[in-house]
PDB file of C-alpha atoms in Angstrom:
ATOM      1  CA  UNK A 430       0.238   0.271   0.046  1.00  0.00           C
ATOM      2  CA  UNK A 431       1.338   3.300  -0.576  1.00  0.00           C
ATOM      3  CA  UNK A 432       2.327   5.986   1.529  1.00  0.00           C
ATOM      4  CA  UNK A 433       0.006   8.377  -0.415  1.00  0.00           C
ATOM      5  CA  UNK A 434      -2.799   5.936  -0.214  1.00  0.00           C
ATOM      6  CA  UNK A 435      -2.030   5.348   3.623  1.00  0.00           C
ATOM      7  CA  UNK A 436      -2.139   9.410   4.089  1.00  0.00           C
ATOM      8  CA  UNK A 437      -5.089  10.298   1.839  1.00  0.00           C
ATOM      9  CA  UNK A 438      -7.129   7.503   4.135  1.00  0.00           C
ATOM     10  CA  UNK A 439      -6.079   9.135   7.161  1.00  0.00           C
ATOM     11  CA  UNK A 440      -6.644  12.562   6.127  1.00  0.00           C
ATOM     12  CA  UNK A 441     -10.345  11.742   4.770  1.00  0.00           C
ATOM     13  CA  UNK A 442     -11.179   9.950   8.242  1.00  0.00           C
ATOM     14  CA  UNK A 443     -10.190  12.863  10.296  1.00  0.00           C
ATOM     15  CA  UNK A 444     -12.102  15.752   8.329  1.00  0.00           C
ATOM     16  CA  UNK A 445     -15.115  13.104   8.696  1.00  0.00           C
ATOM     17  CA  UNK A 446     -14.658  13.258  12.188  1.00  0.00           C
ATOM     18  CA  UNK A 447     -14.251  16.838  12.478  1.00  0.00           C
ATOM     19  CA  UNK A 448     -16.508  18.585   9.668  1.00  0.00           C
ATOM     20  CA  UNK A 449     -19.936  17.243   9.673  1.00  0.00           C
ATOM     21  CA  UNK A 450     -20.132  18.433   5.678  1.00  0.00           C
ATOM     22  CA  UNK A 451     -17.458  15.504   4.908  1.00  0.00           C
ATOM     23  CA  UNK A 452     -18.684  12.686   3.241  1.00  0.00           C
ATOM     24  CA  UNK A 453     -16.718   9.506   1.892  1.00  0.00           C
ATOM     25  CA  UNK A 454     -18.079   7.300  -0.949  1.00  0.00           C
ATOM     26  CA  UNK A 455     -15.891   4.175  -1.804  1.00  0.00           C
ATOM     27  CA  UNK A 456     -15.876   1.506  -4.385  1.00  0.00           C
ATOM     28  CA  UNK A 457     -14.661  -1.528  -2.386  1.00  0.00           C
ATOM     29  CA  UNK A 458     -11.332  -0.068  -2.328  1.00  0.00           C
ATOM     30  CA  UNK A 459      -9.416   0.734   0.886  1.00  0.00           C
ATOM     31  CA  UNK A 460     -11.934  -0.351   3.184  1.00  0.00           C
ATOM     32  CA  UNK A 461      -9.268  -1.203   5.896  1.00  0.00           C
ATOM     33  CA  UNK A 462      -8.603   2.318   6.515  1.00  0.00           C
ATOM     34  CA  UNK A 463     -11.923   3.581   6.669  1.00  0.00           C
ATOM     35  CA  UNK A 464     -13.197   0.887   9.126  1.00  0.00           C
ATOM     36  CA  UNK A 465     -13.362   3.030  11.976  1.00  0.00           C
ATOM     37  CA  UNK A 466     -14.892   5.774  10.529  1.00  0.00           C
ATOM     38  CA  UNK A 467     -17.757   3.595   8.861  1.00  0.00           C
ATOM     39  CA  UNK A 468     -18.214   2.197  12.134  1.00  0.00           C
ATOM     40  CA  UNK A 469     -18.789   5.858  13.730  1.00  0.00           C
ATOM     41  CA  UNK A 470     -20.411   7.581  10.831  1.00  0.00           C
ATOM     42  CA  UNK A 471     -22.381   4.797   8.424  1.00  0.00           C
ATOM     43  CA  UNK A 472     -24.525   7.987   7.284  1.00  0.00           C
ATOM     44  CA  UNK A 473     -21.120   9.726   5.806  1.00  0.00           C
ATOM     45  CA  UNK A 474     -18.459   6.945   5.139  1.00  0.00           C
ATOM     46  CA  UNK A 475     -20.538   4.312   2.803  1.00  0.00           C
ATOM     47  CA  UNK A 476     -19.121   1.751   0.419  1.00  0.00           C
ATOM     48  CA  UNK A 477     -21.306   1.362  -2.581  1.00  0.00           C
ATOM     49  CA  UNK A 478     -19.296  -1.988  -4.037  1.00  0.00           C
ATOM     50  CA  UNK A 479     -17.697  -2.300  -7.511  1.00  0.00           C
ATOM     51  CA  UNK A 480     -20.369   0.383  -8.730  1.00  0.00           C
ATOM     52  CA  UNK A 481     -18.105   3.179  -9.808  1.00  0.00           C
ATOM     53  CA  UNK A 482     -21.151   5.409 -11.925  1.00  0.00           C
ATOM     54  CA  UNK A 483     -23.570   5.054  -8.372  1.00  0.00           C
ATOM     55  CA  UNK A 484     -20.451   6.466  -6.515  1.00  0.00           C
ATOM     56  CA  UNK A 485     -20.453   9.694  -8.438  1.00  0.00           C
ATOM     57  CA  UNK A 486     -24.139   9.554  -8.466  1.00  0.00           C
ATOM     58  CA  UNK A 487     -24.716   9.083  -4.674  1.00  0.00           C
ATOM     59  CA  UNK A 488     -21.258  11.597  -4.376  1.00  0.00           C
ATOM     60  CA  UNK A 489     -23.687  14.100  -6.609  1.00  0.00           C
ATOM     61  CA  UNK A 490     -26.575  13.628  -4.461  1.00  0.00           C
ATOM     62  CA  UNK A 491     -24.822  14.262  -1.368  1.00  0.00           C
ATOM     63  CA  UNK A 492     -23.526  17.628  -2.780  1.00  0.00           C
ATOM     64  CA  UNK A 493     -26.853  18.854  -3.365  1.00  0.00           C
ATOM     65  CA  UNK A 494     -27.381  18.394   0.257  1.00  0.00           C
ATOM     66  CA  UNK A 495     -24.444  20.305   1.280  1.00  0.00           C
ATOM     67  CA  UNK A 496     -21.906  17.671   1.704  1.00  0.00           C
ATOM     68  CA  UNK A 497     -18.612  17.881   0.391  1.00  0.00           C
ATOM     69  CA  UNK A 498     -18.112  14.051  -0.619  1.00  0.00           C
ATOM     70  CA  UNK A 499     -14.599  12.447  -1.158  1.00  0.00           C
ATOM     71  CA  UNK A 500     -14.774   9.799  -3.582  1.00  0.00           C
ATOM     72  CA  UNK A 501     -12.239   6.880  -3.812  1.00  0.00           C
ATOM     73  CA  UNK A 502     -11.184   4.522  -5.971  1.00  0.00           C
ATOM     74  CA  UNK A 503      -8.766   3.295  -8.593  1.00  0.00           C
ATOM     75  CA  UNK A 504      -7.732   5.765 -11.153  1.00  0.00           C
ATOM     76  CA  UNK A 505      -9.431   3.780 -14.256  1.00  0.00           C
ATOM     77  CA  UNK A 506     -12.604   3.419 -11.913  1.00  0.00           C
ATOM     78  CA  UNK A 507     -12.918   7.318 -10.970  1.00  0.00           C
ATOM     79  CA  UNK A 508     -11.507   8.835 -13.838  1.00  0.00           C
ATOM     80  CA  UNK A 509     -12.576   6.768 -17.114  1.00  0.00           C
ATOM     81  CA  UNK A 510     -15.410   4.854 -16.101  1.00  0.00           C
ATOM     82  CA  UNK A 511     -17.724   7.101 -14.390  1.00  0.00           C
ATOM     83  CA  UNK A 512     -16.756  10.071 -16.668  1.00  0.00           C
ATOM     84  CA  UNK A 513     -20.122  10.881 -18.334  1.00  0.00           C
ATOM     85  CA  UNK A 514     -21.450  11.235 -14.255  1.00  0.00           C
ATOM     86  CA  UNK A 515     -18.540  13.355 -13.365  1.00  0.00           C
ATOM     87  CA  UNK A 516     -19.105  15.402 -16.374  1.00  0.00           C
ATOM     88  CA  UNK A 517     -22.845  16.255 -15.883  1.00  0.00           C
ATOM     89  CA  UNK A 518     -23.243  15.354 -12.198  1.00  0.00           C
ATOM     90  CA  UNK A 519     -20.443  17.482 -11.164  1.00  0.00           C
ATOM     91  CA  UNK A 520     -19.156  19.395 -13.706  1.00  0.00           C
ATOM     92  CA  UNK A 521     -22.207  20.668 -15.622  1.00  0.00           C
ATOM     93  CA  UNK A 522     -24.077  21.556 -12.131  1.00  0.00           C
ATOM     94  CA  UNK A 523     -21.177  22.951 -10.687  1.00  0.00           C
ATOM     95  CA  UNK A 524     -21.265  20.867  -7.933  1.00  0.00           C
ATOM     96  CA  UNK A 525     -17.645  20.425  -5.363  1.00  0.00           C
ATOM     97  CA  UNK A 526     -16.264  17.281  -4.729  1.00  0.00           C
ATOM     98  CA  UNK A 527     -13.015  15.746  -4.232  1.00  0.00           C
ATOM     99  CA  UNK A 528     -12.521  12.445  -6.413  1.00  0.00           C
ATOM    100  CA  UNK A 529      -9.028  10.712  -5.077  1.00  0.00           C
ATOM    101  CA  UNK A 530      -7.366   8.116  -7.543  1.00  0.00           C
ATOM    102  CA  UNK A 531      -4.963   5.153  -6.519  1.00  0.00           C
ATOM    103  CA  UNK A 532      -2.927   2.841  -8.869  1.00  0.00           C
ATOM    104  CA  UNK A 533      -1.982   5.284 -11.601  1.00  0.00           C
ATOM    105  CA  UNK A 534      -0.298   5.096 -14.283  1.00  0.00           C
ATOM    106  CA  UNK A 535       0.111   1.333 -13.838  1.00  0.00           C
ATOM    107  CA  UNK A 536       1.108   0.575 -10.234  1.00  0.00           C
ATOM    108  CA  UNK A 537      -1.318  -2.374 -10.682  1.00  0.00           C
ATOM    109  CA  UNK A 538       0.899  -3.486 -13.693  1.00  0.00           C
ATOM    110  CA  UNK A 539       0.447  -7.137 -13.149  1.00  0.00           C
ATOM    111  CA  UNK A 540      -3.309  -6.481 -13.386  1.00  0.00           C
ATOM    112  CA  UNK A 541      -3.140  -5.588 -17.452  1.00  0.00           C
ATOM    113  CA  UNK A 542      -4.666  -2.570 -19.275  1.00  0.00           C
ATOM    114  CA  UNK A 543      -8.231  -2.583 -17.266  1.00  0.00           C
ATOM    115  CA  UNK A 544      -6.002  -1.476 -14.127  1.00  0.00           C
ATOM    116  CA  UNK A 545      -3.770   0.925 -15.876  1.00  0.00           C
ATOM    117  CA  UNK A 546      -4.716   4.690 -16.492  1.00  0.00           C
ATOM    118  CA  UNK A 547      -2.104   6.699 -17.901  1.00  0.00           C
ATOM    119  CA  UNK A 548      -5.150   8.785 -19.241  1.00  0.00           C
ATOM    120  CA  UNK A 549      -6.728   9.898 -16.446  1.00  0.00           C
ATOM    121  CA  UNK A 550      -5.270  13.694 -15.918  1.00  0.00           C
ATOM    122  CA  UNK A 551      -6.032  13.743 -19.885  1.00  0.00           C
ATOM    123  CA  UNK A 552     -10.055  12.673 -19.116  1.00  0.00           C
ATOM    124  CA  UNK A 553     -10.233  14.937 -16.171  1.00  0.00           C
ATOM    125  CA  UNK A 554      -8.969  17.944 -17.963  1.00  0.00           C
ATOM    126  CA  UNK A 555     -11.738  17.418 -20.533  1.00  0.00           C
ATOM    127  CA  UNK A 556     -13.899  18.664 -17.737  1.00  0.00           C
ATOM    128  CA  UNK A 557     -14.576  22.117 -17.742  1.00  0.00           C
ATOM    129  CA  UNK A 558     -13.985  23.559 -14.298  1.00  0.00           C
ATOM    130  CA  UNK A 559     -12.094  20.440 -12.773  1.00  0.00           C
ATOM    131  CA  UNK A 560      -8.996  21.272 -10.892  1.00  0.00           C
ATOM    132  CA  UNK A 561      -6.447  18.478 -11.098  1.00  0.00           C
ATOM    133  CA  UNK A 562      -3.814  17.576  -8.305  1.00  0.00           C
ATOM    134  CA  UNK A 563      -1.438  15.406  -8.641  1.00  0.00           C
ATOM    135  CA  UNK A 564       1.101  15.830  -5.389  1.00  0.00           C
ATOM    136  CA  UNK A 565       4.663  13.976  -5.595  1.00  0.00           C
ATOM    137  CA  UNK A 566       4.767  12.910  -1.922  1.00  0.00           C
ATOM    138  CA  UNK A 567       2.363  11.453   0.927  1.00  0.00           C
ATOM    139  CA  UNK A 568       2.892  15.026   2.662  1.00  0.00           C
ATOM    140  CA  UNK A 569       1.543  16.805  -0.457  1.00  0.00           C
ATOM    141  CA  UNK A 570      -1.249  15.031  -0.206  1.00  0.00           C
ATOM    142  CA  UNK A 571      -2.853  15.736   3.038  1.00  0.00           C
ATOM    143  CA  UNK A 572      -1.814  19.645   2.333  1.00  0.00           C
ATOM    144  CA  UNK A 573      -3.582  19.678  -1.119  1.00  0.00           C
ATOM    145  CA  UNK A 574      -6.496  17.647   0.244  1.00  0.00           C
ATOM    146  CA  UNK A 575      -7.124  20.112   3.549  1.00  0.00           C
ATOM    147  CA  UNK A 576      -6.041  23.130   1.411  1.00  0.00           C
ATOM    148  CA  UNK A 577      -9.016  22.388  -1.262  1.00  0.00           C
ATOM    149  CA  UNK A 578     -11.830  20.431   0.749  1.00  0.00           C
ATOM    150  CA  UNK A 579     -15.215  22.534   0.811  1.00  0.00           C
ATOM    151  CA  UNK A 580     -14.126  25.457  -1.272  1.00  0.00           C
ATOM    152  CA  UNK A 581     -17.070  24.026  -3.763  1.00  0.00           C
ATOM    153  CA  UNK A 582     -14.573  22.920  -6.755  1.00  0.00           C
ATOM    154  CA  UNK A 583     -14.843  19.628  -8.159  1.00  0.00           C
ATOM    155  CA  UNK A 584     -11.279  18.525  -7.538  1.00  0.00           C
ATOM    156  CA  UNK A 585      -9.133  15.430  -8.723  1.00  0.00           C
ATOM    157  CA  UNK A 586      -6.291  14.176  -6.532  1.00  0.00           C
ATOM    158  CA  UNK A 587      -4.350  11.335  -8.176  1.00  0.00           C
ATOM    159  CA  UNK A 588      -2.002   9.397  -5.637  1.00  0.00           C
ATOM    160  CA  UNK A 589       0.756   6.895  -6.724  1.00  0.00           C
ATOM    161  CA  UNK A 590       3.015   4.431  -5.459  1.00  0.00           C
ATOM    162  CA  UNK A 591       5.813   6.490  -6.645  1.00  0.00           C
ATOM    163  CA  UNK A 592       6.934   8.784  -4.364  1.00  0.00           C
ATOM    164  CA  UNK A 593       9.614  11.788  -4.233  1.00  0.00           C
ATOM    165  CA  UNK A 594      12.147  11.835  -1.718  1.00  0.00           C
ATOM    166  CA  UNK A 595      11.224  14.579   0.083  1.00  0.00           C
ATOM    167  CA  UNK A 596       8.088  17.259   0.112  1.00  0.00           C
ATOM    168  CA  UNK A 597       7.980  20.656  -0.616  1.00  0.00           C
ATOM    169  CA  UNK A 598       5.801  23.966   0.537  1.00  0.00           C
ATOM    170  CA  UNK A 599       3.326  23.804  -2.254  1.00  0.00           C
ATOM    171  CA  UNK A 600      -0.056  24.883  -2.303  1.00  0.00           C
ATOM    172  CA  UNK A 601      -2.817  24.321  -4.433  1.00  0.00           C
ATOM    173  CA  UNK A 602      -2.822  26.696  -7.850  1.00  0.00           C
ATOM    174  CA  UNK A 603       0.933  27.396  -7.569  1.00  0.00           C
ATOM    175  CA  UNK A 604       3.938  26.381  -9.175  1.00  0.00           C
ATOM    176  CA  UNK A 605       6.966  25.427  -7.251  1.00  0.00           C
ATOM    177  CA  UNK A 606      10.434  27.167  -8.142  1.00  0.00           C
ATOM    178  CA  UNK A 607      13.428  24.579  -7.147  1.00  0.00           C
ATOM    179  CA  UNK A 608      15.638  26.093  -9.046  1.00  0.00           C
ATOM    180  CA  UNK A 609      16.832  28.954 -11.266  1.00  0.00           C
ATOM    181  CA  UNK A 610      18.827  28.549 -14.576  1.00  0.00           C
ATOM    182  CA  UNK A 611      19.293  30.071 -18.123  1.00  0.00           C
ATOM    183  CA  UNK A 612      17.390  29.808 -21.139  1.00  0.00           C
ATOM    184  CA  UNK A 613      15.528  26.328 -20.620  1.00  0.00           C
ATOM    185  CA  UNK A 614      12.986  25.651 -17.948  1.00  0.00           C
ATOM    186  CA  UNK A 615      12.192  21.668 -16.647  1.00  0.00           C
ATOM    187  CA  UNK A 616       8.758  21.347 -14.959  1.00  0.00           C
ATOM    188  CA  UNK A 617       8.926  17.948 -13.382  1.00  0.00           C
ATOM    189  CA  UNK A 618       4.959  16.707 -12.258  1.00  0.00           C
ATOM    190  CA  UNK A 619       4.361  15.040  -9.027  1.00  0.00           C
ATOM    191  CA  UNK A 620       6.420  12.091  -8.285  1.00  0.00           C
ATOM    192  CA  UNK A 621       8.837  12.675 -11.254  1.00  0.00           C
ATOM    193  CA  UNK A 622      10.495  15.708  -9.607  1.00  0.00           C
ATOM    194  CA  UNK A 623      13.181  13.557  -7.433  1.00  0.00           C
ATOM    195  CA  UNK A 624      14.547  11.202 -10.731  1.00  0.00           C
ATOM    196  CA  UNK A 625      14.071  14.154 -12.850  1.00  0.00           C
ATOM    197  CA  UNK A 626      16.587  16.103 -10.333  1.00  0.00           C
ATOM    198  CA  UNK A 627      18.666  13.256 -10.290  1.00  0.00           C
ATOM    199  CA  UNK A 628      19.048  12.803 -13.879  1.00  0.00           C
ATOM    200  CA  UNK A 629      19.485  16.728 -14.596  1.00  0.00           C
ATOM    201  CA  UNK A 630      22.715  16.457 -12.560  1.00  0.00           C
ATOM    202  CA  UNK A 631      23.991  20.294 -12.594  1.00  0.00           C
ATOM    203  CA  UNK A 632      22.438  21.203 -15.588  1.00  0.00           C
ATOM    204  CA  UNK A 633      21.810  25.186 -15.972  1.00  0.00           C
ATOM    205  CA  UNK A 634      18.213  25.215 -16.207  1.00  0.00           C
ATOM    206  CA  UNK A 635      15.121  26.095 -14.452  1.00  0.00           C
ATOM    207  CA  UNK A 636      13.331  23.557 -12.759  1.00  0.00           C
ATOM    208  CA  UNK A 637       9.577  24.232 -11.668  1.00  0.00           C
ATOM    209  CA  UNK A 638       7.785  21.435  -9.551  1.00  0.00           C
ATOM    210  CA  UNK A 639       4.075  20.872 -10.769  1.00  0.00           C
ATOM    211  CA  UNK A 640       1.538  19.713  -8.442  1.00  0.00           C
ATOM    212  CA  UNK A 641      -1.448  21.551  -9.958  1.00  0.00           C
ATOM    213  CA  UNK A 642      -2.047  21.062 -13.679  1.00  0.00           C
ATOM    214  CA  UNK A 643      -5.154  22.722 -13.752  1.00  0.00           C
ATOM    215  CA  UNK A 644      -5.885  25.701 -13.128  1.00  0.00           C
ATOM    216  CA  UNK A 645      -1.995  25.950 -13.969  1.00  0.00           C
ATOM    217  CA  UNK A 646       0.249  28.925 -12.712  1.00  0.00           C
ATOM    218  CA  UNK A 647       0.564  31.112 -15.571  1.00  0.00           C
ATOM    219  CA  UNK A 648       1.962  33.521 -13.856  1.00  0.00           C
ATOM    220  CA  UNK A 649       4.811  31.631 -12.392  1.00  0.00           C
ATOM    221  CA  UNK A 650       5.537  29.869 -15.797  1.00  0.00           C
ATOM    222  CA  UNK A 651       5.717  33.058 -17.728  1.00  0.00           C
ATOM    223  CA  UNK A 652       8.214  34.404 -15.581  1.00  0.00           C
ATOM    224  CA  UNK A 653      10.581  31.736 -15.625  1.00  0.00           C
ATOM    225  CA  UNK A 654      10.152  30.970 -19.142  1.00  0.00           C
ATOM    226  CA  UNK A 655      12.538  33.269 -22.003  1.00  0.00           C
ATOM    227  CA  UNK A 656      10.357  34.233 -24.867  1.00  0.00           C
ATOM    228  CA  UNK A 657      12.440  32.251 -27.190  1.00  0.00           C
ATOM    229  CA  UNK A 658      13.494  29.704 -24.543  1.00  0.00           C
ATOM    230  CA  UNK A 659      12.590  25.671 -23.991  1.00  0.00           C
ATOM    231  CA  UNK A 660      10.343  23.886 -21.742  1.00  0.00           C
ATOM    232  CA  UNK A 661      10.848  20.272 -21.019  1.00  0.00           C
ATOM    233  CA  UNK A 662       8.258  18.780 -19.139  1.00  0.00           C
ATOM    234  CA  UNK A 663       8.622  15.405 -17.629  1.00  0.00           C
ATOM    235  CA  UNK A 664       4.902  13.800 -16.348  1.00  0.00           C
ATOM    236  CA  UNK A 665       3.642  10.653 -15.109  1.00  0.00           C
ATOM    237  CA  UNK A 666       1.330   9.994 -17.471  1.00  0.00           C
ATOM    238  CA  UNK A 667       0.670  10.350 -20.961  1.00  0.00           C
ATOM    239  CA  UNK A 668       3.428  12.717 -22.660  1.00  0.00           C
ATOM    240  CA  UNK A 669       1.774  16.130 -23.852  1.00  0.00           C
ATOM    241  CA  UNK A 670      -0.681  15.987 -21.141  1.00  0.00           C
ATOM    242  CA  UNK A 671       0.448  18.756 -19.165  1.00  0.00           C
ATOM    243  CA  UNK A 672       1.354  20.877 -22.236  1.00  0.00           C
ATOM    244  CA  UNK A 673      -2.500  21.280 -23.004  1.00  0.00           C
ATOM    245  CA  UNK A 674      -2.687  22.826 -19.827  1.00  0.00           C
ATOM    246  CA  UNK A 675       0.285  25.274 -20.204  1.00  0.00           C
ATOM    247  CA  UNK A 676      -0.427  26.224 -23.732  1.00  0.00           C
ATOM    248  CA  UNK A 677      -2.808  28.821 -22.906  1.00  0.00           C
ATOM    249  CA  UNK A 678      -0.026  30.708 -20.605  1.00  0.00           C
ATOM    250  CA  UNK A 679       2.695  30.572 -23.381  1.00  0.00           C
ATOM    251  CA  UNK A 680       0.635  30.814 -26.758  1.00  0.00           C
ATOM    252  CA  UNK A 681       1.841  34.754 -27.173  1.00  0.00           C
ATOM    253  CA  UNK A 682       5.655  33.235 -27.155  1.00  0.00           C
ATOM    254  CA  UNK A 683       8.152  31.639 -29.795  1.00  0.00           C
ATOM    255  CA  UNK A 684       8.449  29.341 -27.157  1.00  0.00           C
ATOM    256  CA  UNK A 685       9.404  25.219 -27.842  1.00  0.00           C
ATOM    257  CA  UNK A 686       7.823  22.740 -25.685  1.00  0.00           C
ATOM    258  CA  UNK A 687       9.063  18.860 -25.685  1.00  0.00           C
ATOM    259  CA  UNK A 688       6.939  16.674 -23.441  1.00  0.00           C
ATOM    260  CA  UNK A 689       8.543  13.434 -21.943  1.00  0.00           C
ATOM    261  CA  UNK A 690       6.077  10.663 -20.222  1.00  0.00           C
ATOM    262  CA  UNK A 691       4.281   7.708 -20.783  1.00  0.00           C
ATOM    263  CA  UNK A 692       3.839   7.044 -24.498  1.00  0.00           C
ATOM    264  CA  UNK A 693       0.724   6.885 -25.994  1.00  0.00           C
ATOM    265  CA  UNK A 694       0.058   2.887 -26.578  1.00  0.00           C
ATOM    266  CA  UNK A 695      -1.378  -0.091 -25.013  1.00  0.00           C
ATOM    267  CA  UNK A 696       1.069  -1.578 -22.676  1.00  0.00           C
ATOM    268  CA  UNK A 697       0.997  -5.414 -23.073  1.00  0.00           C
ATOM    269  CA  UNK A 698       3.576  -6.497 -20.685  1.00  0.00           C
ATOM    270  CA  UNK A 699       3.185  -7.118 -17.233  1.00  0.00           C
ATOM    271  CA  UNK A 700       5.964  -6.577 -14.636  1.00  0.00           C
ATOM    272  CA  UNK A 701       6.220  -4.121 -11.587  1.00  0.00           C
ATOM    273  CA  UNK A 702       5.863  -0.441 -11.845  1.00  0.00           C
ATOM    274  CA  UNK A 703       9.509  -0.039 -12.247  1.00  0.00           C
ATOM    275  CA  UNK A 704      10.196  -2.462 -14.791  1.00  0.00           C
ATOM    276  CA  UNK A 705       7.315  -0.393 -16.785  1.00  0.00           C
ATOM    277  CA  UNK A 706       9.616   3.020 -16.102  1.00  0.00           C
ATOM    278  CA  UNK A 707      12.741   1.124 -17.101  1.00  0.00           C
ATOM    279  CA  UNK A 708      10.916  -0.016 -20.437  1.00  0.00           C
ATOM    280  CA  UNK A 709       9.569   3.307 -21.022  1.00  0.00           C
ATOM    281  CA  UNK A 710      12.645   5.354 -20.297  1.00  0.00           C
ATOM    282  CA  UNK A 711      11.031   6.759 -17.124  1.00  0.00           C
ATOM    283  CA  UNK A 712      13.676   6.020 -14.638  1.00  0.00           C
ATOM    284  CA  UNK A 713      16.850   8.045 -13.604  1.00  0.00           C
ATOM    285  CA  UNK A 714      18.816   6.070 -16.646  1.00  0.00           C
ATOM    286  CA  UNK A 715      16.171   6.576 -18.959  1.00  0.00           C
ATOM    287  CA  UNK A 716      15.309  10.285 -17.946  1.00  0.00           C
ATOM    288  CA  UNK A 717      19.269  10.932 -18.407  1.00  0.00           C
ATOM    289  CA  UNK A 718      19.494   9.886 -21.891  1.00  0.00           C
ATOM    290  CA  UNK A 719      16.548  11.613 -22.742  1.00  0.00           C
ATOM    291  CA  UNK A 720      16.838  14.806 -21.233  1.00  0.00           C
ATOM    292  CA  UNK A 721      20.405  14.900 -22.351  1.00  0.00           C
ATOM    293  CA  UNK A 722      19.253  14.704 -26.120  1.00  0.00           C
ATOM    294  CA  UNK A 723      16.690  17.395 -25.653  1.00  0.00           C
ATOM    295  CA  UNK A 724      18.802  19.707 -23.533  1.00  0.00           C
ATOM    296  CA  UNK A 725      21.726  19.696 -26.578  1.00  0.00           C
TER     297      UNK A 725
END
């Protein structure tokens, strides 16, 4: 079980205990973490079983009654399977809620394509008004969940097994400046930061840490990128996804943008997440090779 997922469950349970508006809707995932909360508050912590569309519908009903629902299951089953319900029940109606995933992009690699979700963030970006958060450390999961809870904005929060070596004082909606260099800017997303920094070594580049994909921090990225500069994005999902969210901030500049992420193809091999990272060039060695070429 990932540290991010454990911290999420602990934080959500604490919110339920402290705030009568907090509700949790589960789909047969992480039940052991919520056992105490379910016993103490059976009216606000419910398990609907493996019925993800129903989970979103139940959460929307709770939101309409003044609660802030937190829906939790694996990434393909919260971001993709109930996409229509997310779009209509929350996006169209302007309801607030938090949708917390685990297992992306291929943490459950041994379960095959049904449990892969490198397209989860891309799907969520298709819903107008959906905020997308991609923390890189368990501490950041708690900070982002508490910082956005109850603000009326539909929010997707993505947790993974992979983590950075340390957390940063991030906040929703802002890029964190890790270091400043010249001409080239590297945007590392969520759990890709530590391996990106190791791959870059002492390269003279600006490094920005992104944990909010939308709304994207246009002000910071514009201040960090030269008018004719280069932006390299290292992301833990389909390559090019973050560039779509970042594009409005840079569309008036002659900026070169290159993306390093999960290739847009089905993964037919089984194995551990680390083995997929290595095969796809997303481990430290692979990133070093790819970034060296892009920085040349």
